[in-house]
Coordinates of C-alpha atoms in Angstrom, one line a residue:
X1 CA -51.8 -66.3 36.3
X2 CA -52.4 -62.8 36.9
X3 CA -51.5 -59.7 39.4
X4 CA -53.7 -58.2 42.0
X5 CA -52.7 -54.7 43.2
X6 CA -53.6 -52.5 46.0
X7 CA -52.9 -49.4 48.1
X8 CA -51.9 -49.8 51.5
X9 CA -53.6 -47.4 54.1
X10 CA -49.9 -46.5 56.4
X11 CA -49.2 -44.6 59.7
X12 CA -45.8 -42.6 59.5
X13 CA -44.1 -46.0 61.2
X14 CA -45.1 -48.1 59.0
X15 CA -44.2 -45.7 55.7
X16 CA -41.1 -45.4 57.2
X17 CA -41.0 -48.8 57.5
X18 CA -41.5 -49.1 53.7
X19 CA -39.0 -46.5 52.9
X20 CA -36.4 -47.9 54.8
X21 CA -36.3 -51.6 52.7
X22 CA -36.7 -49.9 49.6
X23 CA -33.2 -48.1 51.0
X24 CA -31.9 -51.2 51.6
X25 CA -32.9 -52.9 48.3
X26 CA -31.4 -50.1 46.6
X27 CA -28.2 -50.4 48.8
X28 CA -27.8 -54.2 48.4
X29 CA -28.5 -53.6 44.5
X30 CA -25.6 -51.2 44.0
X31 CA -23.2 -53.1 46.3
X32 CA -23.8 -56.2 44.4
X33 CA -23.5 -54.0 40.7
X34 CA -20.3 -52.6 42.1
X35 CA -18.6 -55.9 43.5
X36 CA -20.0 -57.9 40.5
X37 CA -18.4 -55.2 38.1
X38 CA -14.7 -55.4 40.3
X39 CA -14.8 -59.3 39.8
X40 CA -15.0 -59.3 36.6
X41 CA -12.7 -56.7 35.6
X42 CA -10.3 -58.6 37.8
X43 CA -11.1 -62.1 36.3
X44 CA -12.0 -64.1 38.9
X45 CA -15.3 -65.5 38.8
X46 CA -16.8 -67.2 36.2
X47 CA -20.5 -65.8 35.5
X48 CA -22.3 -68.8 37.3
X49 CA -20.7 -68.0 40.4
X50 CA -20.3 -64.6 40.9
X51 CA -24.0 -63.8 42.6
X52 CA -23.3 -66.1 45.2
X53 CA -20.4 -65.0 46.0
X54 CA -21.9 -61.8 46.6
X55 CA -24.2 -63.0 49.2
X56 CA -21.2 -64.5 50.8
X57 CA -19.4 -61.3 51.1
X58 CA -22.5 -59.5 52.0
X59 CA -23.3 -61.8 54.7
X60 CA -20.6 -62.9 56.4
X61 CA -18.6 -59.4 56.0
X62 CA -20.7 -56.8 55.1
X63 CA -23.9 -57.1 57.4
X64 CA -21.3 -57.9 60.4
X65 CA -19.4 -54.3 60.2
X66 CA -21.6 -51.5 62.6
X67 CA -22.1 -49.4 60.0
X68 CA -23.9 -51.8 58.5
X69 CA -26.0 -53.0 61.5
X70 CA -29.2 -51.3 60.5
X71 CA -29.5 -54.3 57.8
X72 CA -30.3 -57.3 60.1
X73 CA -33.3 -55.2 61.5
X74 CA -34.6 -55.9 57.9
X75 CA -36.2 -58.1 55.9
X76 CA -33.2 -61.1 55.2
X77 CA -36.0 -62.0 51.8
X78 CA -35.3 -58.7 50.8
X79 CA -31.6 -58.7 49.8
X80 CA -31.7 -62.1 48.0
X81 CA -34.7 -61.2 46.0
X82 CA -32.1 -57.8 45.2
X83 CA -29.3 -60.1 44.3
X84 CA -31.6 -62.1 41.9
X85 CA -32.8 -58.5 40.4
X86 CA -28.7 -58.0 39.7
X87 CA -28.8 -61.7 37.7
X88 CA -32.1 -60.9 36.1
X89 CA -30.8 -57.5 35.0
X90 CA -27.0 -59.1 33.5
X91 CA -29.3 -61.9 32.2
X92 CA -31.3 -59.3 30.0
X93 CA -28.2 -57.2 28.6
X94 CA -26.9 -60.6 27.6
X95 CA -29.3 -61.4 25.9
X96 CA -29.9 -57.9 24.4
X97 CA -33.1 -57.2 26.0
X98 CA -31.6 -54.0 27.4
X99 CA -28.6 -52.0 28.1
X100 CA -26.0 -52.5 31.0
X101 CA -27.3 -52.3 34.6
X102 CA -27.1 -48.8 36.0
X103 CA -26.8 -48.3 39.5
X104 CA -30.3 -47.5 41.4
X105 CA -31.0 -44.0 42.6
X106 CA -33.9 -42.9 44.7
X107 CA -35.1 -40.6 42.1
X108 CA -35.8 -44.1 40.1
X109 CA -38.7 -44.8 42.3
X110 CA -38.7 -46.6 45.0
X111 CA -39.8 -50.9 45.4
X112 CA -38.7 -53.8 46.7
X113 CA -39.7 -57.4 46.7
X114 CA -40.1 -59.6 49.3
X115 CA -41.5 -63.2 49.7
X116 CA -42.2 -66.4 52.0
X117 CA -39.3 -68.8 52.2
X118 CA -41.8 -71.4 53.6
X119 CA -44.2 -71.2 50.7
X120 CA -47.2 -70.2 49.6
X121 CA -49.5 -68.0 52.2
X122 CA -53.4 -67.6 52.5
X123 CA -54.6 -63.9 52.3
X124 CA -57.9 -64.2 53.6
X125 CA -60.6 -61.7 52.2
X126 CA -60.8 -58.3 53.9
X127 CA -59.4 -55.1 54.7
X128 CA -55.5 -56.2 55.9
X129 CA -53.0 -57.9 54.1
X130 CA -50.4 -60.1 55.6
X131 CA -46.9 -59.8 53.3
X132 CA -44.7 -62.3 55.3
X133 CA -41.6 -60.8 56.6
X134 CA -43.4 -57.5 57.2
X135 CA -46.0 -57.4 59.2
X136 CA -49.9 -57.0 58.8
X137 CA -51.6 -53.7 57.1
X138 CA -54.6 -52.2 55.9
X139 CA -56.0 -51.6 52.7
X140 CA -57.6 -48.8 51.1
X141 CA -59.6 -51.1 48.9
X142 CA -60.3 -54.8 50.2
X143 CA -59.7 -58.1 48.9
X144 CA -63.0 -59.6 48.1
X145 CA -61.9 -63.2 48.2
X146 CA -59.2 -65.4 49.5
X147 CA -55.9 -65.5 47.6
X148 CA -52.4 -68.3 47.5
X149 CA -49.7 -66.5 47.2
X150 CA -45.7 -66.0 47.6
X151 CA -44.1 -63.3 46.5
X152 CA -45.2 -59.5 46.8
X153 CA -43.7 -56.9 45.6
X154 CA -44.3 -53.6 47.2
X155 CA -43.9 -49.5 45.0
X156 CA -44.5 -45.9 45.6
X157 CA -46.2 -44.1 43.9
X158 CA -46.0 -40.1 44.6
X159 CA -47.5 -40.3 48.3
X160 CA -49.1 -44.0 48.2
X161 CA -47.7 -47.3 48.9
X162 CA -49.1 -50.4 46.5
X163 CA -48.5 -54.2 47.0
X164 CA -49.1 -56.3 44.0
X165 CA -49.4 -60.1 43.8
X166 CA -49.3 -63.1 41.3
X167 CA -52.4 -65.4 41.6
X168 CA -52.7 -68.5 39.9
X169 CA -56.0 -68.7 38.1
X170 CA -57.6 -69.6 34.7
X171 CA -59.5 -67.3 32.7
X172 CA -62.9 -68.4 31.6
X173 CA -63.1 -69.4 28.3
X174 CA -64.3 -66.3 26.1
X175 CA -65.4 -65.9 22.4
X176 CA -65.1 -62.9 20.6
X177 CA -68.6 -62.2 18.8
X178 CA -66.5 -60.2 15.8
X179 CA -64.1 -61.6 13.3
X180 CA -61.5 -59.3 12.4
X181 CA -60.4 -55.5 12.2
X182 CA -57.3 -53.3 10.6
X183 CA -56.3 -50.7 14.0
X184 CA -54.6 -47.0 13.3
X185 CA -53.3 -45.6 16.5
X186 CA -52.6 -42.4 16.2
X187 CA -51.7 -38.6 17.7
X188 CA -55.2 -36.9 16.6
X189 CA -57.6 -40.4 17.7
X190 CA -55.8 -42.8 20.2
X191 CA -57.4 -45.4 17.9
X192 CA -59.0 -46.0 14.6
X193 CA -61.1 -49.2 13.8
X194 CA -61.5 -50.3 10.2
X195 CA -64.9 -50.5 10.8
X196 CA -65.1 -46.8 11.4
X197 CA -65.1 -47.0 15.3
X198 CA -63.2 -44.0 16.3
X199 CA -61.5 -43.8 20.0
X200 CA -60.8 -40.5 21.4
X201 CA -57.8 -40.7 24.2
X202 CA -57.5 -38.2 27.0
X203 CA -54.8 -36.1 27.2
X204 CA -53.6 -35.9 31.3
X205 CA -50.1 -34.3 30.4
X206 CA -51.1 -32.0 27.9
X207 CA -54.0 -31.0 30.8
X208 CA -51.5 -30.7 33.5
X209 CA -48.6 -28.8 31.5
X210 CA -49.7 -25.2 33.1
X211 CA -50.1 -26.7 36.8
X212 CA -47.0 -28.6 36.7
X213 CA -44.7 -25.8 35.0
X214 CA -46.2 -23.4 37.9
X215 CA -45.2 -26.3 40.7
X216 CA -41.9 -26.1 39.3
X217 CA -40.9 -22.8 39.0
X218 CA -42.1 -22.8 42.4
X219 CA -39.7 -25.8 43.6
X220 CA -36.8 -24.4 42.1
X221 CA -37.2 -21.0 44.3
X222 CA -37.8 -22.9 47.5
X223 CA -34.6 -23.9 49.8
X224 CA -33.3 -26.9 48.5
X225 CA -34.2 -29.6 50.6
X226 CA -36.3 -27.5 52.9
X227 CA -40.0 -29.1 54.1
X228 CA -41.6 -26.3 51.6
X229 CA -39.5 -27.7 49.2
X230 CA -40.8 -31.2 49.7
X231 CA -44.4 -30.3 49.8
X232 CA -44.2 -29.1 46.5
X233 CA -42.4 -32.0 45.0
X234 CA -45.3 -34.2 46.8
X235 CA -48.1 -32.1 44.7
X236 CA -45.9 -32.4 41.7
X237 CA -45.5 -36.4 42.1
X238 CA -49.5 -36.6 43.2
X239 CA -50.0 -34.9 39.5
X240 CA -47.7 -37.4 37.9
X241 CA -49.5 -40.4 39.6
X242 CA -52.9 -39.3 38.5
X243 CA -51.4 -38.6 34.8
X244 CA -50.6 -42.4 34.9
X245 CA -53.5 -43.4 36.2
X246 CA -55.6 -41.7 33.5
X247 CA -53.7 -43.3 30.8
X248 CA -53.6 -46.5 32.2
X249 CA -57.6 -46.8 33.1
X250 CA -58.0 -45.8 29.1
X251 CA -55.4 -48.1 27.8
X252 CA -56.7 -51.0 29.7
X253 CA -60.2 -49.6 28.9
X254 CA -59.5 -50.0 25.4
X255 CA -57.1 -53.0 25.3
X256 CA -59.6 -55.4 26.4
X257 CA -62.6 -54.3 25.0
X258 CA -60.2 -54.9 21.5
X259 CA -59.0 -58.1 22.7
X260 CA -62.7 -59.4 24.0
X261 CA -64.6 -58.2 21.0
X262 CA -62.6 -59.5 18.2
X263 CA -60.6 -62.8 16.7
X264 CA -58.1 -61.1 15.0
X265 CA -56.0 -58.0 15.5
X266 CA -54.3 -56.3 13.0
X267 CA -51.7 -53.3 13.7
X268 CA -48.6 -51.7 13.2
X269 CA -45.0 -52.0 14.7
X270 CA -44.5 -48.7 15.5
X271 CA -40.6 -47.5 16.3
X272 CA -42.2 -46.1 19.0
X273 CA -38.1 -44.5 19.8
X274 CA -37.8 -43.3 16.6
X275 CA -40.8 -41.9 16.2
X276 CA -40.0 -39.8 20.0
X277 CA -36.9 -38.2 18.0
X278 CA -39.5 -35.9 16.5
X279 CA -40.1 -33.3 19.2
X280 CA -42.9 -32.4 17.9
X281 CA -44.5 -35.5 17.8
X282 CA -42.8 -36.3 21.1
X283 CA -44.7 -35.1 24.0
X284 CA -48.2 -36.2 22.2
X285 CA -47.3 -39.8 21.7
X286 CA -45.5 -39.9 25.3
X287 CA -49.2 -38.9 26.3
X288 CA -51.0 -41.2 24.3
X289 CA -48.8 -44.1 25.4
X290 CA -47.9 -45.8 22.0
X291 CA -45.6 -49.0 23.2
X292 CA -47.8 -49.5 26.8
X293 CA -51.0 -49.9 24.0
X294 CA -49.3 -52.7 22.2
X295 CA -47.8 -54.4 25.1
X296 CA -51.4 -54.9 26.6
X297 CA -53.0 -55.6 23.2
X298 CA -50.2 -58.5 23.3
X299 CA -51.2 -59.7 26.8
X300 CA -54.3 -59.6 26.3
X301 CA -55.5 -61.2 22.9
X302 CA -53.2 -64.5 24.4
X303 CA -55.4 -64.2 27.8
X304 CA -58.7 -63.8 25.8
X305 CA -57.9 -66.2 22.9
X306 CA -57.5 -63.7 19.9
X307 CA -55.0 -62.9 17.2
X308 CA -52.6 -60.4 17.2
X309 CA -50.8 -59.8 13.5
X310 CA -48.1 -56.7 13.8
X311 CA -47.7 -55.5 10.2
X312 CA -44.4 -54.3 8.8
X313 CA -43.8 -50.9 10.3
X314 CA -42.5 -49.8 6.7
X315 CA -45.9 -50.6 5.1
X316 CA -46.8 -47.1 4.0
X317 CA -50.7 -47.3 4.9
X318 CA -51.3 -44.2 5.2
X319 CA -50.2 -43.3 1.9
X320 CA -52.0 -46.3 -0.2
X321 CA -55.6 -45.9 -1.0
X322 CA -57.9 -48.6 0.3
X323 CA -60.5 -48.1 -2.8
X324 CA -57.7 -48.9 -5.8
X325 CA -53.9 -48.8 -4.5
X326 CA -53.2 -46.0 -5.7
X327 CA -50.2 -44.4 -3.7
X328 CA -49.5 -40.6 -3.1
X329 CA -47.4 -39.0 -0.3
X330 CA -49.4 -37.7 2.4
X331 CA -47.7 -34.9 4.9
X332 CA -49.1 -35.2 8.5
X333 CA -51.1 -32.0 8.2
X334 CA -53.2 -33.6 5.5
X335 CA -56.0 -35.0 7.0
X336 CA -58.5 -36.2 4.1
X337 CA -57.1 -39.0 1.7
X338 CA -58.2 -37.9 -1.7
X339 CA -57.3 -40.4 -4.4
X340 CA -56.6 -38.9 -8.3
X341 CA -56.9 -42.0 -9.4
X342 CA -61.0 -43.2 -8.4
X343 CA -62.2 -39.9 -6.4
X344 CA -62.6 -41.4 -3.0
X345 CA -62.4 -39.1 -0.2
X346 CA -61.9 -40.7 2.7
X347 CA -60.7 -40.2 6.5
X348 CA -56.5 -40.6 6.5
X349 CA -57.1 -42.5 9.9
X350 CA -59.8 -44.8 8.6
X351 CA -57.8 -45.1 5.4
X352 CA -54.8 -46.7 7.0
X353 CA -56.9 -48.8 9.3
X354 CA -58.4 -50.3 6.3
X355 CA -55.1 -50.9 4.3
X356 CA -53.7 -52.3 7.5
X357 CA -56.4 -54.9 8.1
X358 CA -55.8 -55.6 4.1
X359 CA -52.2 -56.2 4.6
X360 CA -50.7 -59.8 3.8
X361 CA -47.2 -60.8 4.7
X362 CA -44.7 -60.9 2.0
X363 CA -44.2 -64.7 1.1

């Protein structure tokens, strides 16, 4: 299974459209967050039944009150899918996987989900879409085959509206031509092979810092909440969009040349959080996008067949020489690892991504 996204090409009707179910996801969301929150407190529900419960109240009382009659102009798939985002969301801080729901704001982004209650649905090849519930609409970039699909979730992105889709499909089978290699990401070179490959990232943020600290100053003497206003928070969302796209294109870039090239993987766990409590380490690895690169690299050696090994984010490899052992302390500004003990000079990048791919669990 995998996702297929695109950008929809939208008149003013239909963005408004858009906007006004992402309003009402958001609205359903924080009603259910705040009645879910008052029946508990009160001890009434057990957790099993409190979601529906929710839908009852919001269908029978809710939707029925006039100031609330703008709903049943919407998308009905819309609110349920919303619901099952609140039991997802408990499910997770349960579980630990993250903190305690928040209510949504608008300044979150804006999405929604919505799917077919009768099924799966054929998207034929082409330059429209058909997302049940919603209507028909065009496509910046067409579908070059027929897809089966159910549920589509639909996000904005500064000025731009996407739609994204699961597919069920099985990769070819693929072999990786190389066996295995020790990987150093880092702040100077994304990544470092232990083969001496070397992998320069771009830096978008670091780029845009002058344009987007100009944008701002400008915002904040505008009228607040005046059309001039607006305009300049669209250039300043536009600049974030293309930031993401940059690093994403070279993360994926990179990702599954890694994952298509070799059998097995070798890298570190990174506290990625801890290491963002160093500001000024912070903005540079925000940029180079630490956690997204081994969250694909995870992905995508299980989609390609390959072997991912995280080694023990206390292994000090950048301190160890690869030649002999021998360990020394080595400040970040030091950027040549040259060992007392046998002489070697070598790069403290391609140091480290040698003693990684060397590394062995502890039995």
């Amino acid at each position: 299974m995998f996702a297929i996204k695109r950008a929809l090409k939208l008149n003013n009707n239909e963005a408004t459209l858009m906007a006004k179910h992402a309003g009402f996801r958001r609205v359903v969301f924080n009603f259910g967050l705040s009645l879910r929150t008052q029946m508990y407190s009160e001890g009434k529900l057990s957790d099993s039944k409190v979601i529906n419960e929710i839908k009852k109240v919001l269908t029978n009382h809710v939707k029925k009150q006039p100031e609330f009659a703008w709903m049943n102009q919407l998308s009905s798939r819309l609110y349920q899918n919303a619901l099952i985002d609140l039991k997802d969301a408990f499910s997770r801080y349960r579980s630990g996987a993250s903190g305690h729901p928040r209510f949504a704001s608008r300044r979150d982004g804006q999405s929604f989900r919505v799917d077919s209650s009768n099924g799966k649905v054929l998207l034929s090849a082409g330059n429209t879409i058909e997302i049940p519930t919603l209507g028909t609409f065009r496509l910046h970039e067409p579908l070059e085959c027929s897809f089966v699909s159910q549920t589509f979730t639909l996000s904005k992105e500064a000025n731009r509206w996407f739609v994204s889709f699961c597919v069920d499909a099985e990769r070819l089978p693929f072999e990786q031509t190389k066996e295995s290699v020790g990987i150093d990401v880092g702040v100077k070179y994304a990544a470092t092979l232990s083969n001496q490959q070397v992998f320069e990232a771009p830096k978008p943020l670091k780029q845009a810092k002058t344009k987007l600290a100009r944008l701002q100053r400008q915002a904040s003497k505008q009228v607040k909440g005046s059309n001039n206003q607006r305009k300049t928070y669209n250039k300043i969302g536009r600049i974030h969009a293309r930031i993401a796209c940059i690093r994403s294109y070279f993360l994926h870039k990179l990702t599954t040349y890694l994952a298509k090239s070799f059998k097995l993987l070798k890298i570190e766990d990174l506290n990625v959080k801890g290491m963002m409590a160093n500001h000024n380490l912070a903005g540079a690895i925000s940029d180079l996008g630490f956690y997204e690169f081994k969250r694909q690299l995870d992905y995508k050696c299980k989609m390609y067949g390959s072997k991912l090994v995280l080694v023990d984010q206390w292994f000090p490899s950048s301190k160890i020489c690869s030649n002999c052992g021998n360990k020394k302390d080595m400040p970040l500004s030091v950027r040549t690892y040259d060992c007392p003990a046998c002489g070697i000079s070598i790069d403290r990048d391609l140091n480290a991504s040698i003693n990684i791919l060397n590394w062995e669990p502890s039995a």
